[in-house]
PDB file of C-alpha atoms in Angstrom:
ATOM      1  CA  SER L 170      -0.021   0.003  -0.043  1.00  0.00           C
ATOM      2  CA  TRP L 171       3.032   2.334   0.501  1.00  0.00           C
ATOM      3  CA  TYR L 172       4.411   1.791  -2.944  1.00  0.00           C
ATOM      4  CA  ASP L 173       2.491   4.611  -4.625  1.00  0.00           C
ATOM      5  CA  ASP L 174       4.010   7.050  -2.142  1.00  0.00           C
ATOM      6  CA  THR L 175       7.591   6.157  -2.574  1.00  0.00           C
ATOM      7  CA  GLN L 176      10.113   8.489  -4.126  1.00  0.00           C
ATOM      8  CA  MET L 177      10.964   8.110  -7.876  1.00  0.00           C
ATOM      9  CA  GLN L 178      14.505   6.864  -7.200  1.00  0.00           C
ATOM     10  CA  VAL L 179      13.057   4.004  -5.175  1.00  0.00           C
ATOM     11  CA  LYS L 180      10.768   3.084  -7.950  1.00  0.00           C
ATOM     12  CA  ALA L 181      13.832   2.601 -10.221  1.00  0.00           C
ATOM     13  CA  GLU L 182      14.306  -0.602  -8.414  1.00  0.00           C
ATOM     14  CA  PRO L 183      12.707  -3.759  -9.890  1.00  0.00           C
ATOM     15  CA  ALA L 184       8.994  -3.774  -9.029  1.00  0.00           C
ATOM     16  CA  LEU L 185       9.226  -7.446  -7.742  1.00  0.00           C
ATOM     17  CA  ALA L 186      11.958  -6.459  -5.337  1.00  0.00           C
ATOM     18  CA  LEU L 187       9.808  -3.677  -3.936  1.00  0.00           C
ATOM     19  CA  LEU L 188       6.477  -5.411  -3.914  1.00  0.00           C
ATOM     20  CA  GLY L 189       7.817  -8.690  -2.721  1.00  0.00           C
ATOM     21  CA  GLY L 190       5.275 -11.007  -4.393  1.00  0.00           C
ATOM     22  CA  ASP L 191       2.343 -10.876  -1.967  1.00  0.00           C
ATOM     23  CA  ALA L 192      -0.001  -8.555   0.018  1.00  0.00           C
ATOM     24  CA  ASP L 193       2.521  -7.725   2.755  1.00  0.00           C
ATOM     25  CA  GLY L 194       5.532  -7.682   0.432  1.00  0.00           C
ATOM     26  CA  LEU L 195       7.468 -10.309   2.234  1.00  0.00           C
ATOM     27  CA  ALA L 196       6.938 -13.458   0.145  1.00  0.00           C
ATOM     28  CA  ILE L 197      10.520 -13.410  -1.318  1.00  0.00           C
ATOM     29  CA  ILE L 198      12.053 -12.412   1.984  1.00  0.00           C
ATOM     30  CA  ARG L 199      10.260 -15.270   3.747  1.00  0.00           C
ATOM     31  CA  ARG L 200      11.573 -17.698   1.159  1.00  0.00           C
ATOM     32  CA  ILE L 201      15.130 -16.339   1.576  1.00  0.00           C
ATOM     33  CA  ILE L 202      15.016 -16.543   5.292  1.00  0.00           C
ATOM     34  CA  ASP L 203      13.541 -20.060   5.171  1.00  0.00           C
ATOM     35  CA  GLU L 204      16.134 -21.431   2.740  1.00  0.00           C
ATOM     36  CA  ALA L 205      19.245 -19.493   3.854  1.00  0.00           C
ATOM     37  CA  PRO L 206      20.386 -21.854   6.590  1.00  0.00           C
ATOM     38  CA  GLU L 207      20.855 -24.606   4.016  1.00  0.00           C
ATOM     39  CA  HIS L 208      23.433 -22.347   2.314  1.00  0.00           C
ATOM     40  CA  LEU L 209      25.225 -20.629   5.131  1.00  0.00           C
ATOM     41  CA  TYR L 210      28.058 -21.868   7.386  1.00  0.00           C
ATOM     42  CA  PRO L 211      27.610 -21.794  11.115  1.00  0.00           C
ATOM     43  CA  GLY L 212      28.435 -18.219  12.280  1.00  0.00           C
ATOM     44  CA  ALA L 213      27.451 -16.647   8.936  1.00  0.00           C
ATOM     45  CA  ALA L 214      25.066 -13.697   8.907  1.00  0.00           C
ATOM     46  CA  LEU L 215      22.113 -13.085   6.550  1.00  0.00           C
ATOM     47  CA  CYS L 216      21.557  -9.395   5.960  1.00  0.00           C
ATOM     48  CA  ILE L 217      18.343  -8.023   4.336  1.00  0.00           C
ATOM     49  CA  GLU L 218      17.798  -4.572   3.059  1.00  0.00           C
ATOM     50  CA  CYS L 219      14.163  -3.666   3.454  1.00  0.00           C
ATOM     51  CA  ASP L 220      11.584  -0.845   3.987  1.00  0.00           C
ATOM     52  CA  PHE L 221      11.764   0.690   7.411  1.00  0.00           C
ATOM     53  CA  ARG L 222       8.149  -0.424   7.982  1.00  0.00           C
ATOM     54  CA  GLN L 223       9.131  -4.089   7.589  1.00  0.00           C
ATOM     55  CA  VAL L 224      12.026  -4.396   9.971  1.00  0.00           C
ATOM     56  CA  ASP L 225      10.033  -5.763  12.975  1.00  0.00           C
ATOM     57  CA  GLN L 226       8.312  -8.410  10.915  1.00  0.00           C
ATOM     58  CA  ILE L 227      11.639  -9.451   9.312  1.00  0.00           C
ATOM     59  CA  SER L 228      13.295  -9.535  12.722  1.00  0.00           C
ATOM     60  CA  ASP L 229      10.588 -11.870  13.864  1.00  0.00           C
ATOM     61  CA  LEU L 230      10.838 -14.129  10.746  1.00  0.00           C
ATOM     62  CA  LEU L 231      14.670 -14.437  11.399  1.00  0.00           C
ATOM     63  CA  ARG L 232      14.107 -15.151  15.038  1.00  0.00           C
ATOM     64  CA  ARG L 233      11.493 -17.835  14.324  1.00  0.00           C
ATOM     65  CA  ARG L 234      13.812 -19.503  11.744  1.00  0.00           C
ATOM     66  CA  GLY L 235      16.455 -19.896  14.348  1.00  0.00           C
ATOM     67  CA  PHE L 236      18.731 -16.913  13.664  1.00  0.00           C
ATOM     68  CA  SER L 237      20.396 -15.215  16.607  1.00  0.00           C
ATOM     69  CA  ASN L 238      22.079 -11.786  17.506  1.00  0.00           C
ATOM     70  CA  ILE L 239      19.522 -10.115  15.320  1.00  0.00           C
ATOM     71  CA  GLY L 240      20.259  -6.525  14.619  1.00  0.00           C
ATOM     72  CA  ILE L 241      19.047  -3.440  12.677  1.00  0.00           C
ATOM     73  CA  ARG L 242      21.088  -0.735  11.076  1.00  0.00           C
ATOM     74  CA  ASN L 243      19.645   2.722  10.057  1.00  0.00           C
ATOM     75  CA  ASP L 244      20.233   4.284   6.683  1.00  0.00           C
ATOM     76  CA  LEU L 245      21.583   7.809   6.261  1.00  0.00           C
ATOM     77  CA  ALA L 246      18.140   9.238   6.808  1.00  0.00           C
ATOM     78  CA  GLN L 247      18.135   7.426  10.219  1.00  0.00           C
ATOM     79  CA  HIS L 248      15.327   5.031   9.095  1.00  0.00           C
ATOM     80  CA  PRO L 249      15.833   1.341  10.043  1.00  0.00           C
ATOM     81  CA  ARG L 250      16.950  -0.228   6.679  1.00  0.00           C
ATOM     82  CA  VAL L 251      18.983  -3.414   7.170  1.00  0.00           C
ATOM     83  CA  VAL L 252      18.146  -6.354   9.286  1.00  0.00           C
ATOM     84  CA  TRP L 253      20.447  -9.261  10.036  1.00  0.00           C
ATOM     85  CA  GLY L 254      20.770 -12.402  11.981  1.00  0.00           C
ATOM     86  CA  PHE L 255      23.490 -15.090  12.500  1.00  0.00           C
ATOM     87  CA  ILE L 256      22.944 -18.757  11.816  1.00  0.00           C
ATOM     88  CA  ASP L 257      24.190 -21.072  14.634  1.00  0.00           C
ATOM     89  CA  VAL L 258      23.880 -24.434  12.902  1.00  0.00           C
TER      90      VAL L 258
END
């Protein structure tokens, strides 16, 4: 629902990357989080750049999938922008 209000430079990104494939925009991110542990070494981190309105949901998805030490980093405008978590196994 926020896509129409985004700035033009944001809309230069591929629409699928911004819209995410379902109503809440997290279908692709859910799949990445779900499948990432099969491709990461123990101690590796998965970092996801996202809209600041999605950081809490993504943090929760990481936590439920077993990632630890979940963190959030702000962008230059001080909006939460990157969420990460470490895989333990």
